[in-house]
Short mmCIF file of C-alpha atoms in Angstrom, two decimals:
data_model
loop_
_atom_site.label_atom_id
_atom_site.label_comp_id
_atom_site.label_asym_id
_atom_site.label_seq_id
_atom_site.Cartn_x
_atom_site.Cartn_y
_atom_site.Cartn_z
CA MET A 1 0.25 0.35 0.17
CA SER A 2 1.33 3.68 -0.95
CA ILE A 3 2.07 6.25 1.39
CA ASP A 4 -0.58 8.52 -0.24
CA ILE A 5 -3.38 5.69 -0.19
CA ILE A 6 -2.32 5.34 3.29
CA LYS A 7 -2.48 8.89 4.46
CA ASN A 8 -5.98 9.20 2.57
CA ILE A 9 -7.16 6.42 4.63
CA ARG A 10 -6.32 8.17 7.58
CA SER A 11 -7.75 11.43 6.66
CA GLY A 12 -11.09 10.01 5.57
CA VAL A 13 -11.64 8.10 8.94
CA LYS A 14 -10.64 11.23 11.11
CA ASP A 15 -12.92 13.36 9.35
CA SER A 16 -15.57 10.93 9.06
CA PHE A 17 -15.18 10.75 12.79
CA LYS A 18 -15.48 14.47 13.18
CA ALA A 19 -18.47 14.85 11.40
CA GLY A 20 -20.33 12.19 13.80
CA LYS A 21 -19.04 13.91 16.37
CA ALA A 22 -20.56 17.42 15.45
CA THR A 23 -23.90 16.05 15.92
CA LEU A 24 -23.03 14.93 19.29
CA THR A 25 -22.01 18.14 21.08
CA ASN A 26 -22.03 18.03 24.91
CA PHE A 27 -22.46 14.35 24.13
CA LEU A 28 -25.63 13.57 22.44
CA GLY A 29 -27.97 16.54 22.02
CA VAL A 30 -30.93 15.01 19.99
CA SER A 31 -30.83 12.36 17.64
CA ASP A 32 -32.85 8.94 16.57
CA GLN A 33 -33.05 6.89 19.15
CA SER A 34 -34.38 4.12 17.29
CA SER A 35 -32.42 0.42 17.55
CA GLY A 36 -31.47 -0.29 14.08
CA GLY A 37 -33.31 2.85 11.90
CA GLY A 38 -30.39 3.62 10.46
CA GLY A 39 -29.73 7.09 11.69
CA ASN A 40 -27.26 8.47 14.06
CA ALA A 41 -28.41 7.30 17.54
CA SER A 42 -27.03 8.40 20.85
CA ILE A 43 -27.96 7.46 24.28
CA VAL A 44 -26.52 8.28 27.60
CA PHE A 45 -27.22 7.30 30.74
CA PRO A 46 -28.32 7.75 33.55
CA PRO A 47 -29.48 11.03 31.70
CA TYR A 48 -28.67 13.42 34.74
CA ILE A 49 -24.90 13.16 34.10
CA ARG A 50 -25.49 15.59 30.77
CA SER A 51 -25.62 18.46 33.26
CA GLN A 52 -22.61 17.46 35.23
CA SER A 53 -19.65 19.72 34.65
CA ASP A 54 -16.85 17.68 36.30
CA HIS A 55 -15.07 15.35 34.64
CA LEU A 56 -16.72 12.46 34.72
CA PRO A 57 -15.19 9.11 33.12
CA LEU A 58 -17.71 7.39 30.57
CA ILE A 59 -17.33 4.43 28.60
CA GLU A 60 -18.52 4.98 24.78
CA PHE A 61 -20.03 2.17 22.67
CA THR A 62 -20.61 3.00 19.24
CA ALA A 63 -21.92 0.32 16.93
CA TYR A 64 -21.15 1.08 13.06
CA GLU A 65 -23.71 -0.51 10.78
CA ARG A 66 -22.58 -1.97 7.09
CA ASN A 67 -26.13 -1.10 5.37
CA PRO A 68 -28.14 0.93 7.50
CA SER A 69 -31.82 0.35 7.25
CA PRO A 70 -33.86 2.88 5.36
CA GLY A 71 -34.60 4.98 8.67
CA ASN A 72 -34.63 8.46 7.91
CA LEU A 73 -32.24 8.38 5.01
CA ASP A 74 -34.74 8.98 2.35
CA GLY A 75 -35.31 5.13 1.57
CA LYS A 76 -31.91 4.55 0.76
CA LYS A 77 -28.83 2.06 2.39
CA LYS A 78 -26.00 3.70 2.76
CA PRO A 79 -23.50 1.72 3.23
CA GLY A 80 -20.99 2.87 6.70
CA THR A 81 -23.33 5.79 7.27
CA GLY A 82 -25.27 4.58 10.34
CA PHE A 83 -23.58 4.49 14.08
CA HIS A 84 -25.33 4.05 17.13
CA GLN A 85 -23.51 5.33 20.59
CA ILE A 86 -24.35 4.55 24.19
CA TYR A 87 -22.69 6.25 27.18
CA LEU A 88 -22.47 4.59 30.31
CA PRO A 89 -20.04 5.18 33.36
CA VAL A 90 -17.54 3.32 33.86
CA GLN A 91 -17.71 0.38 35.93
CA SER A 92 -15.99 -0.42 39.00
CA GLY A 93 -13.69 -3.25 38.66
CA LEU A 94 -12.69 -2.53 35.02
CA SER A 95 -10.26 -5.58 33.63
CA ILE A 96 -8.53 -5.28 30.45
CA GLY A 97 -5.96 -8.35 29.77
CA ASP A 98 -3.35 -8.88 27.34
CA ALA A 99 -2.09 -12.59 26.36
CA ALA A 100 0.39 -13.83 24.27
CA VAL A 101 0.55 -17.59 23.00
CA TYR A 102 3.71 -19.65 24.05
CA ASN A 103 4.26 -23.32 23.22
CA THR A 104 7.01 -25.64 23.53
CA ILE A 105 9.21 -27.94 21.54
CA ASN A 106 11.92 -30.80 21.83
CA VAL A 107 14.98 -30.35 20.47
CA ASN A 108 15.53 -33.91 21.33
CA GLY A 109 19.13 -35.73 21.21
CA ALA A 110 19.39 -34.87 17.02
CA GLY A 111 19.46 -31.10 17.91
CA ALA A 112 21.65 -31.31 20.87
CA VAL A 113 24.42 -33.17 18.87
CA VAL A 114 23.35 -30.51 15.88
CA GLN A 115 23.86 -27.91 18.58
CA LYS A 116 27.22 -29.25 19.92
CA LEU A 117 28.60 -29.19 16.25
CA LEU A 118 27.51 -25.70 15.87
CA GLU A 119 28.68 -24.40 18.56
CA GLY A 120 32.15 -22.91 19.10
CA GLU A 121 35.12 -22.36 17.41
CA GLY A 122 36.56 -24.44 14.33
CA THR A 123 34.91 -26.75 11.53
CA VAL A 124 32.65 -29.59 11.96
CA LYS A 125 35.25 -31.71 10.98
CA GLU A 126 37.41 -30.49 13.85
CA LYS A 127 34.87 -30.48 16.46
CA LEU A 128 34.14 -34.05 15.42
CA SER A 129 37.52 -34.84 16.07
CA SER A 130 37.89 -32.86 19.34
CA ASN A 131 34.83 -34.32 20.69
CA ALA A 132 34.44 -37.37 19.07
CA ALA A 133 33.76 -39.32 22.48
CA GLY A 134 30.85 -36.86 23.60
CA VAL A 135 29.45 -36.83 19.84
CA MET A 136 29.40 -40.51 20.05
CA ASP A 137 27.90 -40.88 23.47
CA ALA A 138 25.06 -38.49 22.06
CA ILE A 139 24.60 -40.71 18.86
CA ASP A 140 24.31 -44.05 21.39
CA THR A 141 21.80 -42.10 23.22
CA VAL A 142 19.62 -40.83 20.54
CA ALA A 143 20.08 -44.54 18.89
CA ALA A 144 18.46 -46.12 22.46
CA LYS A 145 16.01 -43.73 22.23
CA TYR A 146 14.47 -44.81 18.83
CA ILE A 147 15.04 -48.63 19.40
CA PRO A 148 11.30 -50.25 19.09
CA GLY A 149 9.99 -51.82 22.07
CA SER A 150 11.59 -52.54 25.41
CA SER A 151 15.25 -52.69 23.62
CA GLY A 152 15.53 -49.39 23.39
CA ASP A 153 14.85 -48.96 26.98
CA TYR A 154 17.22 -51.72 27.77
CA VAL A 155 19.55 -50.01 26.45
CA GLY A 156 19.22 -46.71 28.10
CA LEU A 157 19.23 -48.80 31.35
CA ARG A 158 22.29 -50.42 30.13
CA SER A 159 24.14 -47.14 29.62
CA GLY A 160 22.73 -45.17 32.68
CA LYS A 161 21.43 -42.18 30.77
CA ILE A 162 18.32 -40.85 29.63
CA PHE A 163 17.19 -39.04 26.41
CA ASN A 164 17.21 -35.45 26.99
CA PRO A 165 14.26 -33.91 25.55
CA ASN A 166 16.11 -30.51 25.22
CA THR A 167 12.77 -28.41 25.82
CA ASN A 168 12.45 -25.02 24.74
CA THR A 169 10.14 -22.35 24.46
CA THR A 170 8.70 -21.01 21.31
CA PHE A 171 5.98 -18.37 20.88
CA GLU A 172 3.31 -18.38 18.44
CA GLY A 173 1.83 -15.01 18.42
CA ASN A 174 -0.55 -12.83 20.35
CA GLY A 175 -4.02 -13.99 21.08
CA ILE A 176 -7.21 -12.03 20.09
CA ARG A 177 -8.37 -10.50 23.24
CA ASN A 178 -11.52 -10.13 24.81
CA PHE A 179 -13.41 -7.74 27.21
CA ASP A 180 -16.74 -8.52 29.50
CA PHE A 181 -18.29 -5.51 30.90
CA THR A 182 -21.31 -5.68 33.38
CA PHE A 183 -23.67 -2.60 34.55
CA LYS A 184 -26.49 -2.34 36.50
CA LEU A 185 -29.18 0.11 34.93
CA ILE A 186 -31.95 1.45 37.61
CA ALA A 187 -34.65 3.47 36.44
CA LYS A 188 -35.77 6.31 38.92
CA SER A 189 -39.33 6.76 36.14
CA GLN A 190 -40.53 5.70 33.63
CA PRO A 191 -38.84 7.72 30.84
CA GLU A 192 -35.61 6.27 32.08
CA ALA A 193 -36.86 2.66 32.12
CA LEU A 194 -37.68 3.56 28.51
CA MET A 195 -34.15 4.36 27.98
CA ILE A 196 -33.06 1.53 29.56
CA GLN A 197 -35.03 -0.68 27.15
CA GLN A 198 -33.44 0.91 24.44
CA ILE A 199 -29.90 0.28 25.70
CA HIS A 200 -30.07 -3.06 26.02
CA GLU A 201 -32.42 -3.52 22.62
CA THR A 202 -29.58 -1.48 20.93
CA PHE A 203 -26.81 -4.09 22.06
CA ARG A 204 -28.92 -7.10 21.29
CA TYR A 205 -30.07 -6.18 17.95
CA PHE A 206 -26.43 -4.81 16.73
CA SER A 207 -25.16 -8.65 18.01
CA TYR A 208 -27.24 -10.08 15.48
CA ALA A 209 -26.41 -10.95 11.40
CA ASP A 210 -28.66 -8.90 8.85
CA LEU A 211 -29.84 -10.70 5.52
CA ASN A 212 -27.31 -9.63 2.68
CA THR A 213 -30.11 -8.57 0.61
CA GLU A 214 -33.83 -7.55 0.82
CA ASN A 215 -35.03 -10.34 -1.17
CA SER A 216 -32.99 -13.61 -0.31
CA ASN A 217 -32.13 -15.11 3.10
CA LEU A 218 -29.52 -16.97 1.03
CA PHE A 219 -26.19 -14.99 2.52
CA LEU A 220 -26.07 -13.08 5.99
CA SER A 221 -23.96 -9.73 6.63
CA TYR A 222 -21.48 -9.64 9.29
CA PRO A 223 -22.78 -8.00 12.47
CA CYS A 224 -21.88 -4.37 13.26
CA PRO A 225 -18.26 -3.62 14.21
CA TRP A 226 -17.86 -1.71 17.44
CA THR A 227 -15.80 0.92 18.62
CA ILE A 228 -15.07 0.99 22.76
CA ARG A 229 -13.64 4.20 24.37
CA PHE A 230 -13.30 5.08 27.94
CA VAL A 231 -13.75 8.95 27.50
CA ASP A 232 -13.92 12.48 29.60
CA MET A 233 -17.27 13.74 29.59
CA SER A 234 -16.14 17.36 29.72
CA SER A 235 -13.89 16.96 27.52
CA GLY A 236 -14.94 14.01 25.37
CA GLU A 237 -11.17 13.32 25.33
CA GLU A 238 -10.12 9.54 25.94
CA ASN A 239 -8.71 8.71 28.89
CA PRO A 240 -4.76 7.93 28.85
CA TYR A 241 -4.38 6.20 32.01
CA ILE A 242 -6.77 3.11 30.67
CA PRO A 243 -5.61 1.10 27.57
CA GLY A 244 -7.15 1.49 24.35
CA ILE A 245 -9.58 -1.26 22.30
CA TRP A 246 -8.98 -1.95 19.08
CA SER A 247 -12.57 -2.45 16.96
CA SER A 248 -14.72 -5.47 17.90
CA TYR A 249 -17.59 -7.47 17.75
CA LEU A 250 -20.12 -7.98 20.71
CA THR A 251 -20.15 -11.56 20.62
CA ALA A 252 -22.62 -11.77 24.03
CA VAL A 253 -25.28 -10.14 25.61
CA ASN A 254 -27.17 -11.09 28.52
CA SER A 255 -30.06 -9.03 30.35
CA ASN A 256 -31.20 -10.08 33.74
CA PHE A 257 -34.17 -7.99 34.99
CA ASN A 258 -35.33 -7.14 38.70
CA SER A 259 -32.55 -9.37 40.12
CA SER A 260 -32.88 -7.25 43.40
CA ALA A 261 -36.70 -6.78 43.66
CA ASN A 262 -39.57 -8.20 41.44
CA MET A 263 -40.78 -4.36 41.03
CA TYR A 264 -42.45 -2.55 37.71
CA PHE A 265 -43.69 0.66 36.73
CA SER A 266 -47.40 0.94 35.94
CA ASP A 267 -46.58 0.49 32.40
CA ASN A 268 -44.71 -3.13 33.50
CA ALA A 269 -41.42 -1.72 32.87
CA PRO A 270 -38.46 -3.30 34.83
CA LEU A 271 -37.24 -1.21 38.02
CA GLU A 272 -34.01 -2.66 37.22
CA VAL A 273 -32.12 -4.47 34.09
CA ASP A 274 -28.27 -5.89 34.73
CA ILE A 275 -26.50 -6.06 31.31
CA SER A 276 -23.28 -7.86 30.48
CA LEU A 277 -21.46 -7.91 27.46
CA THR A 278 -18.57 -9.56 25.83
CA PHE A 279 -16.67 -8.03 23.04
CA GLN A 280 -13.93 -9.64 21.00
CA GLU A 281 -11.31 -7.40 19.17
CA THR A 282 -11.46 -8.08 15.34
CA ARG A 283 -8.02 -8.29 14.51
CA VAL A 284 -4.66 -9.80 17.07
CA LEU A 285 -2.55 -6.36 17.73
CA ASN A 286 0.92 -6.09 17.61
CA ARG A 287 3.40 -3.81 19.71
CA ASN A 288 3.21 -0.87 17.37
CA ASP A 289 -1.01 -1.03 17.43
CA MET A 290 -0.58 -0.72 21.23
CA LEU A 291 1.66 2.07 20.84
CA THR A 292 -0.59 3.97 18.21
CA LEU A 293 -4.11 2.46 19.06
CA LYS A 294 -5.85 5.89 20.37
CA ASP A 295 -4.65 7.73 17.58
CA ASP A 296 -7.37 6.39 14.95
CA PRO A 297 -10.75 7.17 17.09
CA LEU A 298 -12.45 4.92 14.58
CA ARG A 299 -10.47 1.72 15.42
CA GLY A 300 -9.63 0.76 11.63
CA ILE A 301 -13.65 0.93 10.64
CA ILE A 302 -13.98 1.99 7.41
CA ASN A 303 -17.73 2.05 5.41
CA GLY A 304 -18.81 0.23 8.58
CA ARG A 305 -16.29 -2.46 7.99
CA PRO A 306 -13.19 -3.44 9.97
CA SER A 307 -10.12 -3.91 8.10
CA THR A 308 -8.07 -6.94 8.38
CA ILE A 309 -4.64 -5.42 8.38
CA ASN A 310 -4.83 -1.98 9.05
CA PRO A 311 -1.91 0.46 9.35
CA ALA A 312 -1.53 2.15 12.97
CA ALA A 313 -2.17 5.55 12.27
CA ALA A 314 1.42 6.36 12.93
CA ALA A 315 2.49 4.02 10.40
CA ALA A 316 2.57 6.45 7.21
CA GLU A 317 5.22 8.61 8.98
CA ASN A 318 7.31 5.51 9.77
CA ILE A 319 7.30 4.10 6.51
CA GLU A 320 8.07 7.49 4.57
CA ASN A 321 10.86 8.17 7.14
CA VAL A 322 12.35 4.32 6.34
CA GLY A 323 11.31 4.18 2.58
CA GLY A 324 12.49 7.93 1.76
CA ASP A 325 10.77 8.82 -1.53
#
């Protein structure tokens, strides 16, 4: 990918984010709050935090539709134009894990022989001459290991030596990260109960796949990718003290109604709803991603689709500095 293409992608991503954020002055303003209406819906809960001027930490969940429903888009589907945001207070006991995948490999006796011949100074022939006894010892031990049945064990017993597996640790990559969030939403009024309904229905709605076309159920489109950002309510800036999360899929949603008390409003809306969410990042990250992840507010999502191999936000400068022209 050329430098110009990378720069154009970065510019387009940032412009899209600014355009979307312009409709969210002071977190939300007024917008389409339907679940899956194709517009740019935003909900904040509890609603009283809008009026607070202190720097309250929030979690911003944003779902990006691949093919928004017609909704308020003049009856036309416009890929990548629908996003739905939910703002909730940061939960206590927030946990973010990182993992690397390691395995083991047995170099075995043959590897030990080769290693003995390669280490140190001199030619292989010289090493064979000077270490003939040690090399032959190792060959005998290897041979005993591969003699079938009890004969090999007997040879090992007679020689008084066991086969050294020479076990080493091997790196196989980093794992795809998963994140769990749990919220207890308690309504103080019927309007708040309606907001809670919109919140858990939005999460549930966008965890499902969509029909690829309106006239066929042969294919399914991937569910919406999400971005998860820890932001300051007053400034909208990301919290520099909490690690960033790459674009993710919502893999599980659980809603538990009235876990503390079986109480309902007059319209049968539950008093409280516990919501548990599980997200999985769309790809494995590398060390450069970890350093520059927050430079891209859309986390690699372009037109409602997560990029499979997306250069980190600073990659263009790095490539330009290294590659010259």
